CSV table of C-alpha atoms in Angstrom, one decimal:
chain,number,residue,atom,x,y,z
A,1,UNK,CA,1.0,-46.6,-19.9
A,2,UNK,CA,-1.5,-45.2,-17.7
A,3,UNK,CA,-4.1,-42.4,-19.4
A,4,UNK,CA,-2.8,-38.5,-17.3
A,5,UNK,CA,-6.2,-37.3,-16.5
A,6,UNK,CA,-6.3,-34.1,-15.2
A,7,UNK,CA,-8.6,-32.6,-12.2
A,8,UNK,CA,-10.8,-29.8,-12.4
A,9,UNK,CA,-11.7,-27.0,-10.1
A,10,UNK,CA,-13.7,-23.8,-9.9
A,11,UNK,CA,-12.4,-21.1,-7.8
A,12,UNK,CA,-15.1,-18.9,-7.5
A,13,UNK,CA,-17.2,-16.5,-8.5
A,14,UNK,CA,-17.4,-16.2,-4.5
A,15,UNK,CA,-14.2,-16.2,-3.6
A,16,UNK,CA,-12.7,-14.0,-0.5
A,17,UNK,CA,-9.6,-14.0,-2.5
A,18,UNK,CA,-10.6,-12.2,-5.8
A,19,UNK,CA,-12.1,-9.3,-4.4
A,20,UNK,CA,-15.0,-9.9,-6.5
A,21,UNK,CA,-17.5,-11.9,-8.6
A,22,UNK,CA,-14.3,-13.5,-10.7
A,23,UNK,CA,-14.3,-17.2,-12.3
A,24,UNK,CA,-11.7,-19.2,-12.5
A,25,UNK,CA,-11.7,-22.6,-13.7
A,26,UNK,CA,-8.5,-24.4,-13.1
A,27,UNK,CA,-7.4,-27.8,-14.6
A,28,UNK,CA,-4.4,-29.3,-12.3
A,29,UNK,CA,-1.9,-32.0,-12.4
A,30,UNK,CA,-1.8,-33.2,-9.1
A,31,UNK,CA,-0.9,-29.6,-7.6
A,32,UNK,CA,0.9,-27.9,-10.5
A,33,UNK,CA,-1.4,-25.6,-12.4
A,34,UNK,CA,-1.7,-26.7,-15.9
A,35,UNK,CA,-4.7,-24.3,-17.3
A,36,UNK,CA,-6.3,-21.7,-16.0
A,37,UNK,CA,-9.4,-20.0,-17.5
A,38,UNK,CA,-11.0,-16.6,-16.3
A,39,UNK,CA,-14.4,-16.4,-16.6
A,40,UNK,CA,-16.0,-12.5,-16.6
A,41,UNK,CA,-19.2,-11.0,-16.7
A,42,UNK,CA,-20.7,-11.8,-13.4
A,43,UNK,CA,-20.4,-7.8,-12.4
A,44,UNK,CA,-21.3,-6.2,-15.8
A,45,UNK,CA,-23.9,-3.5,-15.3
A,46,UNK,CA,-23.6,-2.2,-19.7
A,47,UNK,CA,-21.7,0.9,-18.5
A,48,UNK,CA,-20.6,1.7,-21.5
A,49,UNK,CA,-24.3,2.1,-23.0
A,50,UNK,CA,-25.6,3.8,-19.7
A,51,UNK,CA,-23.4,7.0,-20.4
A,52,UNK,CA,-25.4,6.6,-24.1
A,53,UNK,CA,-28.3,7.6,-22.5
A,54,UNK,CA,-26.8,10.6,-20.6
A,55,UNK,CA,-25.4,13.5,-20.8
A,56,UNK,CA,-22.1,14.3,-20.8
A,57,UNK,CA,-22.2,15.5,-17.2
A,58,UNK,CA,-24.3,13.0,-16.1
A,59,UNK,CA,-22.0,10.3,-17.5
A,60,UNK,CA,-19.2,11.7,-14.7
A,61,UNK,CA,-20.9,10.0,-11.7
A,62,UNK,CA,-20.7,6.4,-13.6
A,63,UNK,CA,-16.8,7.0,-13.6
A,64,UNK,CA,-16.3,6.7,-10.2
A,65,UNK,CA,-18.2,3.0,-9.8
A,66,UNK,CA,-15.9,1.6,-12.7
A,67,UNK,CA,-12.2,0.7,-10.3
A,68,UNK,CA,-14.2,2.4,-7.1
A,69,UNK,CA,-10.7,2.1,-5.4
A,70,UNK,CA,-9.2,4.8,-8.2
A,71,UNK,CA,-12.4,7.5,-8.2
A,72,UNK,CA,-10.7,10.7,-9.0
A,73,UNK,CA,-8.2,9.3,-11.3
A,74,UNK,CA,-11.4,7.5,-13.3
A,75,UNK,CA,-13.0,11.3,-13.6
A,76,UNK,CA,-9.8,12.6,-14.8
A,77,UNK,CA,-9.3,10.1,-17.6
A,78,UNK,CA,-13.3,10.8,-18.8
A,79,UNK,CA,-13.3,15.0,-18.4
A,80,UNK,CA,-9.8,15.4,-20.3
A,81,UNK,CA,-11.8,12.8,-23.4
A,82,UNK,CA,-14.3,15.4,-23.5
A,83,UNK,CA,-12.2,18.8,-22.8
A,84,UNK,CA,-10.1,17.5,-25.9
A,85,UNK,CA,-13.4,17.1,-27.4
A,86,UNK,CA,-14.5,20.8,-27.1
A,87,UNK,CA,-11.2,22.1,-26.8
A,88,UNK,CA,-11.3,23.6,-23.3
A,89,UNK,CA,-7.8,25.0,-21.7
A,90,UNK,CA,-8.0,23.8,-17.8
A,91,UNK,CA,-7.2,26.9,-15.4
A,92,UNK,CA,-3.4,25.5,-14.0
A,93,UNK,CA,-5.0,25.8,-10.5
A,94,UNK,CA,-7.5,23.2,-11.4
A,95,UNK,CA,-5.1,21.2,-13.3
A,96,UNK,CA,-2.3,21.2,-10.5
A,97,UNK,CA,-5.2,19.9,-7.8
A,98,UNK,CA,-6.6,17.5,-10.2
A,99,UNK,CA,-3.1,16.4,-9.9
A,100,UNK,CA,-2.9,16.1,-6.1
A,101,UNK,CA,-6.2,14.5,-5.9
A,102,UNK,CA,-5.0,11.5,-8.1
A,103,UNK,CA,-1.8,11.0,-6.6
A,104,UNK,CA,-3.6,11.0,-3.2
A,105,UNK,CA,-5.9,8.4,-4.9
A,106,UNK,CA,-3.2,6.4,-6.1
A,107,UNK,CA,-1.8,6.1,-2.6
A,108,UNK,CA,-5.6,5.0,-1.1
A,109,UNK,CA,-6.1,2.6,-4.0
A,110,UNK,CA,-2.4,1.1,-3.4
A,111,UNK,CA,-2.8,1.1,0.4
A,112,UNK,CA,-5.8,-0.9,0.3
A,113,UNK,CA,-4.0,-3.8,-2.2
A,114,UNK,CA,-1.7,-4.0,-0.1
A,115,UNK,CA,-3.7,-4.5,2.8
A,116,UNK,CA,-5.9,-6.8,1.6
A,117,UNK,CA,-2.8,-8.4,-0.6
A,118,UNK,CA,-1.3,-9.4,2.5
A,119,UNK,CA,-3.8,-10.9,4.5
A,120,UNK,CA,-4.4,-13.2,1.4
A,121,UNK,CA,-1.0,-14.5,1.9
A,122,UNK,CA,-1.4,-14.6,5.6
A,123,UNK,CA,0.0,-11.2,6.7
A,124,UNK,CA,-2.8,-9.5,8.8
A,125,UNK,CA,-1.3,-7.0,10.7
A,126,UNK,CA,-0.4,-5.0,7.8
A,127,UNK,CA,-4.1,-4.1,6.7
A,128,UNK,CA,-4.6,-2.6,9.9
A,129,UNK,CA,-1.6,-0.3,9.2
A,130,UNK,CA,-3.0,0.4,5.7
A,131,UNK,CA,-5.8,1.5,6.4
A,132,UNK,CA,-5.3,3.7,9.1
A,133,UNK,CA,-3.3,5.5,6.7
A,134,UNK,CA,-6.2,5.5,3.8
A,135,UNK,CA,-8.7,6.5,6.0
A,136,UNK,CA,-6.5,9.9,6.1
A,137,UNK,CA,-7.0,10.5,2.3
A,138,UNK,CA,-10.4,9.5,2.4
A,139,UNK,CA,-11.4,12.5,5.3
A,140,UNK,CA,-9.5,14.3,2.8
A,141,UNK,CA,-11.7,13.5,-0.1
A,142,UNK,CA,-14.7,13.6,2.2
A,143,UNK,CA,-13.9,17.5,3.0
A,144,UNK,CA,-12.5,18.0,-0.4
A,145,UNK,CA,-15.7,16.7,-2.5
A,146,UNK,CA,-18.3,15.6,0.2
A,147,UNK,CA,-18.0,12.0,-0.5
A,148,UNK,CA,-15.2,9.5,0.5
A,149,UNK,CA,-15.3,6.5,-1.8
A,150,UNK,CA,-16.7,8.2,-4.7
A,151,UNK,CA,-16.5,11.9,-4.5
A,152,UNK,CA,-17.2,13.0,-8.2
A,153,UNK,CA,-15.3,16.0,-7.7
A,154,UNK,CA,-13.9,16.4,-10.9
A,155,UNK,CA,-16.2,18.7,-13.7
A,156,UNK,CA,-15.6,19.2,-17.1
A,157,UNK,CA,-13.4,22.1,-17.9
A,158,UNK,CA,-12.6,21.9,-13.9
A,159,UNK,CA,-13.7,21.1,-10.4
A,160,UNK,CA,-16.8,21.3,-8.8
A,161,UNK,CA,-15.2,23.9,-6.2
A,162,UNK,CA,-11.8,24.8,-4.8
A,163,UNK,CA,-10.1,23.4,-1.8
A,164,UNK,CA,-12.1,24.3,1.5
A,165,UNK,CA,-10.0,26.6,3.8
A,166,UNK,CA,-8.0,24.0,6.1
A,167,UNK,CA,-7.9,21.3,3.7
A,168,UNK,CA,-4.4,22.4,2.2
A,169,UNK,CA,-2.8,22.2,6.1
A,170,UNK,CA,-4.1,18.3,6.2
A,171,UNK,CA,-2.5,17.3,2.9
A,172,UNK,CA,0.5,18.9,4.0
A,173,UNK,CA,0.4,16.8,6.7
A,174,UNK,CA,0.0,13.9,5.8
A,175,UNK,CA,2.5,13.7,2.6
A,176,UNK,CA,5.2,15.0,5.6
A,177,UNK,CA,4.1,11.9,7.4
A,178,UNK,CA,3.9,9.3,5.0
A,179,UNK,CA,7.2,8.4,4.2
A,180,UNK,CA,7.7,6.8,7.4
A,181,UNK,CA,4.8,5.1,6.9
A,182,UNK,CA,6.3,3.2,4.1
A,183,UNK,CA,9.1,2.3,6.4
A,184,UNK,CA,6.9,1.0,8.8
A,185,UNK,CA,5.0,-1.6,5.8
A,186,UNK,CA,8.9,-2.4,4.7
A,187,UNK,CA,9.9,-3.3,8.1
A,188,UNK,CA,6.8,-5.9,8.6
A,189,UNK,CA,7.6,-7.2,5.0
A,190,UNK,CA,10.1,-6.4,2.7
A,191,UNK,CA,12.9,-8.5,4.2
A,192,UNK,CA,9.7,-11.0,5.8
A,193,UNK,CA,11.5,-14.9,5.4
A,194,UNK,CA,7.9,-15.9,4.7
A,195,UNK,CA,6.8,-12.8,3.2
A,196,UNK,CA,9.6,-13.3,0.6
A,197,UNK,CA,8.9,-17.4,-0.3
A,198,UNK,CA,5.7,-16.7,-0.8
A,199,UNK,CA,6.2,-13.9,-3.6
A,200,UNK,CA,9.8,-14.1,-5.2
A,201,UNK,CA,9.8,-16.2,-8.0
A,202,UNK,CA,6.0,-16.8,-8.2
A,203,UNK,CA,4.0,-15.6,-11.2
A,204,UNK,CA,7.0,-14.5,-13.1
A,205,UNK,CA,5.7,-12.8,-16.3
A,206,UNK,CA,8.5,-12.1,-18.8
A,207,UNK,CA,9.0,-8.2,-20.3
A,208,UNK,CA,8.6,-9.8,-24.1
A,209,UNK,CA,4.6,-11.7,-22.4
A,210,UNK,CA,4.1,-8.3,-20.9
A,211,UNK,CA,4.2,-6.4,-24.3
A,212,UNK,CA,2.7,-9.3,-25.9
A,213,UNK,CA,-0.5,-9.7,-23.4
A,214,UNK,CA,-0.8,-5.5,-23.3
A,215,UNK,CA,-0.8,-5.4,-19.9
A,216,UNK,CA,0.3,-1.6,-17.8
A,217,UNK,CA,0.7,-0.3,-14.7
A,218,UNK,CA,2.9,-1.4,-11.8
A,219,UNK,CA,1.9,-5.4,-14.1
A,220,UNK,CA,3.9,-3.9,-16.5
A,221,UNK,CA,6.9,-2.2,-14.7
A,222,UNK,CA,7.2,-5.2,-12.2
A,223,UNK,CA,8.3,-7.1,-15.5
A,224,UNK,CA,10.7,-4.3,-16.4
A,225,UNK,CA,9.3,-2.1,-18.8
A,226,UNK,CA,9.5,1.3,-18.1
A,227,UNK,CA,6.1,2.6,-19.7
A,228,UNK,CA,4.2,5.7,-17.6
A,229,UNK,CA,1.3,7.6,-19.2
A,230,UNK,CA,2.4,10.0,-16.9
A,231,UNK,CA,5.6,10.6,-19.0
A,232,UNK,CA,5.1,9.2,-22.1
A,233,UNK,CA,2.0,11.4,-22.7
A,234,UNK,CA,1.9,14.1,-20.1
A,235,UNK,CA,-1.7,15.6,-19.3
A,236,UNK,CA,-2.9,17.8,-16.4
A,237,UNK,CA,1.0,19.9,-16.7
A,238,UNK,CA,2.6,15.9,-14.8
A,239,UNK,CA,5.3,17.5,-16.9
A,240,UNK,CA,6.1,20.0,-14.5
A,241,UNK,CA,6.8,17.2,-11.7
A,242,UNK,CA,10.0,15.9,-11.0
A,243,UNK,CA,9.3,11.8,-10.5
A,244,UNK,CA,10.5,8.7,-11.4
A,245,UNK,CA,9.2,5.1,-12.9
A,246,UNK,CA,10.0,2.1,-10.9
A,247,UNK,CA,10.5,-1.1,-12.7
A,248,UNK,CA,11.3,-4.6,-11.5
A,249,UNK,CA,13.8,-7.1,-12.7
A,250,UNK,CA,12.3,-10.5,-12.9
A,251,UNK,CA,8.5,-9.6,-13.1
A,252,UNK,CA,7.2,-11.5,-10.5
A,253,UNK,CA,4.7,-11.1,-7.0
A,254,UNK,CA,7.7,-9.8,-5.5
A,255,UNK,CA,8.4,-7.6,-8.1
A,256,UNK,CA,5.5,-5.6,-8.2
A,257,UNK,CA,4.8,-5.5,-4.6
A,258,UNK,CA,8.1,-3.5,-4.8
A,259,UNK,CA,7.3,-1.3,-7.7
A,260,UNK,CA,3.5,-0.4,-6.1
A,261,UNK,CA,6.0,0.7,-3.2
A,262,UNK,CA,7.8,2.6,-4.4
A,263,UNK,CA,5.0,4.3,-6.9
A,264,UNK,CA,3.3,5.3,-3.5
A,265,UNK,CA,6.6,6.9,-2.6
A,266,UNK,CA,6.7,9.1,-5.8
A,267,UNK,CA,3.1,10.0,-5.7
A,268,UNK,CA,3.4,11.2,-1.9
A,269,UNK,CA,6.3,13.2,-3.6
A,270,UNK,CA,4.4,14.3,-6.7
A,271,UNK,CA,1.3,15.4,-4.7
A,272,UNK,CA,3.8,17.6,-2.2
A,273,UNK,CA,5.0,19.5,-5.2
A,274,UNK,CA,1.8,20.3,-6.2
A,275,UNK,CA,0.3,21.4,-3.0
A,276,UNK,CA,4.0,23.5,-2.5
A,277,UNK,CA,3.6,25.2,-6.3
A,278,UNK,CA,0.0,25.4,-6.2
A,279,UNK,CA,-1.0,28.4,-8.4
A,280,UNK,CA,-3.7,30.7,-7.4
A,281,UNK,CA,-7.1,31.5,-10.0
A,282,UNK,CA,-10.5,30.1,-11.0
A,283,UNK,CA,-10.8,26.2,-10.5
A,284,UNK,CA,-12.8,25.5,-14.1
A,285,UNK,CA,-12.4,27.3,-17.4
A,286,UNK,CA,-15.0,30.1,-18.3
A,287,UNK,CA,-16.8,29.1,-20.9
A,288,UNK,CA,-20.3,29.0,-21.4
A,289,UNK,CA,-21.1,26.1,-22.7
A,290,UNK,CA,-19.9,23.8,-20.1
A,291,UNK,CA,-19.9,26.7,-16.9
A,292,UNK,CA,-23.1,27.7,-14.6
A,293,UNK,CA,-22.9,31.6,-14.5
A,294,UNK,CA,-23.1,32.6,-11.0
A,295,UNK,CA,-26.1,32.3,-9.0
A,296,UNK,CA,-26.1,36.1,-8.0
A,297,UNK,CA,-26.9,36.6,-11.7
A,298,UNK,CA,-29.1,33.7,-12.2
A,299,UNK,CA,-31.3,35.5,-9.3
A,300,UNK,CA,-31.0,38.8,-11.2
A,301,UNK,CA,-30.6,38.2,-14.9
A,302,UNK,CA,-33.0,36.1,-17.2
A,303,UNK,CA,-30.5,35.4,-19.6
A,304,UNK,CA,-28.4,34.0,-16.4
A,305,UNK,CA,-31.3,32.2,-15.4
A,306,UNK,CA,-32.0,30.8,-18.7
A,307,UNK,CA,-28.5,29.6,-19.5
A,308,UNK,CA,-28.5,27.7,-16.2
A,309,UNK,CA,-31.4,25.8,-17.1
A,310,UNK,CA,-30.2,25.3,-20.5
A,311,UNK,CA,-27.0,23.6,-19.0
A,312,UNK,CA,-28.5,21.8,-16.3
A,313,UNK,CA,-31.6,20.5,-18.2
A,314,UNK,CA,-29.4,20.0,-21.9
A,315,UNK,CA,-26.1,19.8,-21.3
A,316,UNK,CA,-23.9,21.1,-24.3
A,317,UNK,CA,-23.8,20.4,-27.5
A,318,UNK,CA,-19.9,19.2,-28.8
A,319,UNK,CA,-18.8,19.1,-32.6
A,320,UNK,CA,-18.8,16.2,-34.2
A,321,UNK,CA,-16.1,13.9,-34.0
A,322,UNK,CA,-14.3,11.3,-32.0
A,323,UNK,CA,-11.2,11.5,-29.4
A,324,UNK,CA,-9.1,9.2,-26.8
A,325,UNK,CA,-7.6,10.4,-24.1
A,326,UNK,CA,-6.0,8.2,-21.4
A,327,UNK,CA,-4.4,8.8,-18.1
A,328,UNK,CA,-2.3,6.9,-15.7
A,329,UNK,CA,-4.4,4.7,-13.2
A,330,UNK,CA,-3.8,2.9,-9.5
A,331,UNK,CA,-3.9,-0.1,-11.9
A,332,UNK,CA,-2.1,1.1,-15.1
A,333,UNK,CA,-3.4,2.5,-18.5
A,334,UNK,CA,-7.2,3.9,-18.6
A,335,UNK,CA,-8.5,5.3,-21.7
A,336,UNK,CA,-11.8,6.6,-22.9
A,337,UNK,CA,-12.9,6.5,-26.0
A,338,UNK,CA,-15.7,9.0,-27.3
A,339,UNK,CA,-18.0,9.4,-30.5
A,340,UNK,CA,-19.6,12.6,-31.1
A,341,UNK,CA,-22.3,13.3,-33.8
A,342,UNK,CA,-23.1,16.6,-32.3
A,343,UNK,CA,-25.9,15.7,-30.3
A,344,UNK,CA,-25.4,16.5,-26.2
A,345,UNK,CA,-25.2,12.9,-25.6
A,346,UNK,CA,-22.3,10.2,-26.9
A,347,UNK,CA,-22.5,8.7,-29.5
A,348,UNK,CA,-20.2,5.8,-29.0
A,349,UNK,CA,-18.8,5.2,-25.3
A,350,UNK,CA,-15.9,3.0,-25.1
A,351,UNK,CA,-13.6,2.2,-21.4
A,352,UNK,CA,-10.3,0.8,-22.2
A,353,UNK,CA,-9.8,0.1,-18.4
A,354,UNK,CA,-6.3,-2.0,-17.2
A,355,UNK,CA,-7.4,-4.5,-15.0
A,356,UNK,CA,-9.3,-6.0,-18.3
A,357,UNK,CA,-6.1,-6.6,-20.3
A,358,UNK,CA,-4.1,-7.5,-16.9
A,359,UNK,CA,-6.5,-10.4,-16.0
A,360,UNK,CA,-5.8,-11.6,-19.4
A,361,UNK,CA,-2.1,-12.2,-18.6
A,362,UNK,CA,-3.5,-14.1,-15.1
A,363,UNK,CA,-3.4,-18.0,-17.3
A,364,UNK,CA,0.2,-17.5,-18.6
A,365,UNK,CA,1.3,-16.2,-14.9
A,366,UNK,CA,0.2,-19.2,-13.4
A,367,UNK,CA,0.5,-21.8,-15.7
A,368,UNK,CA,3.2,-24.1,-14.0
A,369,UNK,CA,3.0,-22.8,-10.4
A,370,UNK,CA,1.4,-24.5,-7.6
A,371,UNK,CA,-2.5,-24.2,-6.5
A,372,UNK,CA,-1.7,-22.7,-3.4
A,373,UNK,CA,0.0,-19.8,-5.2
A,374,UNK,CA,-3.3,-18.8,-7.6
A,375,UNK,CA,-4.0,-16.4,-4.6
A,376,UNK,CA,-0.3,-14.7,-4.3
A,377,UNK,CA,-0.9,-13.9,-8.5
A,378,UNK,CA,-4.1,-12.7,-8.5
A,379,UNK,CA,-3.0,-10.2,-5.8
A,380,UNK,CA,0.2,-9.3,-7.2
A,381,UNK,CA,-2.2,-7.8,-10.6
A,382,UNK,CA,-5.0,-5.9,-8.6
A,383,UNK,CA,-8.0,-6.5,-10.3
A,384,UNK,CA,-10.9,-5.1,-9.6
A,385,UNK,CA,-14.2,-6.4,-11.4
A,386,UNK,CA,-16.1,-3.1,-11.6
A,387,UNK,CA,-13.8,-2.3,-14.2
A,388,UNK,CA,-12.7,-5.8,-15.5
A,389,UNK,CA,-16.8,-5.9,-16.3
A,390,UNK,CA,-18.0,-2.4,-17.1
């Protein structure tokens, strides 16, 4: 009998298909996928051991560039560690916009997977709707924060300032607007003859692998688990929003294109509540540790002048000890993970980021499938490697 010798390929590191600098080494069987082996590390910049070295309001601006399609909700997950760390009550005003601002970022960070999702798969027409709508959220940002792809608009114990006058009418707009938006993407795809052979049934990842692989995020829900940091732990008052957790059925491509649809849906609706019960008040807590006093007294006060220096030059100083605190990403569950020993700088940094532990799953979603589907999988989990990396 003759010896099965199997063929090996590399797909990647540049590949226009994995939005990045990702390895995969595939073994195949003619044209069934028999092994496949992610290879990382090609993006890794020793983030975690950078925000070592700074302080803990210097370390904010390294959030953004870990998934640079999910900036605000990458700030949120690192200034609610170190609140927790200090203590700090939010003022509700700056929690319910911290709110907005991520679901807003949610919806940009889906919009563009989608996009580009669909043009892997052969559907081009649909980025162009996509991002017409993200660019929207991004002039939001930009007016918001000053900066579109990474704003850094978050502070600790608050935000850097409130909404500018004008900027509260735009939201509005656009979360009145979006929903037919989403009608628009389902008319070009959800029912799509090709559209549909191309996803359903490929990449099916069981509930019970799901668990298994600790994988989150819409990875997770497409294979029917109903797991939401959002709900399951509510921070930033999400428990005052009335929303829902999509899940899928069979936990495949299909499956959690569906979900990510119907997650924008929710956030458009969370983000309208909170613009619509949007309390008035300061926009970061007053402390004096973590707060600059106001620059009218900094001009006219020493003491003023010397605590803004002290801030700005130092930082603050937290107890000692060590906290988690995770939040809800684009991509599913983010986490950071801080040691203090007092000092104004971290001890230990540690990023439990989603699209690490969802890449893991990627060999036991395709193992089986055909070559020519790799690209439908690797969509379907939304990796990005500034994160994957760190």
């Amino acid at each position: 009998m003759a010896e099965t010798r199997f063929m090996t390929i590399n797909m990647g590191p540049q590949h226009p298909a994995t939005h990045g600098v990702l390895r995969v080494v595939l073994e195949l069987d003619g044209e069934i996928i028999v092994k496949a082996t992610p290879h990382l590390g090609h993006l890794h910049r020793g983030m975690e051991k950078l925000a070592e070295s700074k302080t803990y309001h210097q370390a904010i601006p390294l959030t953004d560039r870990l998934d640079y399609t999910n900036a605000m909700g990458n700030n949120l997950a690192y200034v609610l560690a170190v609140e927790k760390l200090l203590g700090i009550e939010v003022p509700k005003r700056a929690q319910y916009i911290r709110v907005m601002m991520a679901e807003l970022q949610r919806i940009a960070a889906h919009l563009i997977w989608l996009g580009t999702h669909a043009l892997d798969i052969g559907a081009m027409t649909l980025l162009l709707y996509n991002f017409r709508e993200r660019e929207d959220i991004l002039r939001i940002f930009e007016e918001v924060a000053g900066g579109r792809l990474t704003p850094t608009y978050l502070r600790i114990g608050g935000l850097s300032k409130d909404l500018p006058e004008g900027v509260e009418e735009k939201i509005k707009a656009f979360v009145q607007a979006f929903p037919d938006h989403i009608k628009e993407y389902e008319t070009l795809l959800t029912k799509n003859i090709i559209w549909m052979k191309r996803t359903k049934g490929v990449g099916i990842f069981s509930k019970e692998d799901a668990l298994s692989f600790g994988v989150t995020g819409p990875t997770l829900r497409g294979s029917g688990v109903k797991y939401d940091v959002r709900k399951a732990f509510p921070y930033s008052s999400y428990e005052e929003f009335d929303f829902e957790i999509p899940i899928g059925t069979v936990g495949d491509v299909y499956d959690r294109y569906i979900v990510r649809l119907r997650e924008m849906e929710w956030s458009n609706a969370i983000a309208e509540q909170a613009l619509e019960r949007l309390p008035k008040g300061p926009i970061i807590a007053n402390d004096p540790r973590i707060t600059l006093p106001p620059k009218d007294d900094v001009l006219s006060d020493i003491a003023s002048l010397i605590r803004q220096f002290k801030i700005v030059s130092e930082g603050f100083y937290p107890p000692q000890g060590e906290v988690f605190a995770s939040v809800e990403a684009s991509k599913g569950e983010l986490g950071f993970y801080i040691v203090s020993d007092g000092s104004n700088r971290p001890y230990r940094f540690r990023i439990r980021t989603p699209s690490f532990a969802n890449l893991s799953a990627l060999s036991k979603m395709i193992e089986g499938s055909l070559i020519a589907d790799v690209i439908a999988v690797i969509g379907s989990i939304d990796i990005v490697l500034g994160e994957v990396d760190r």
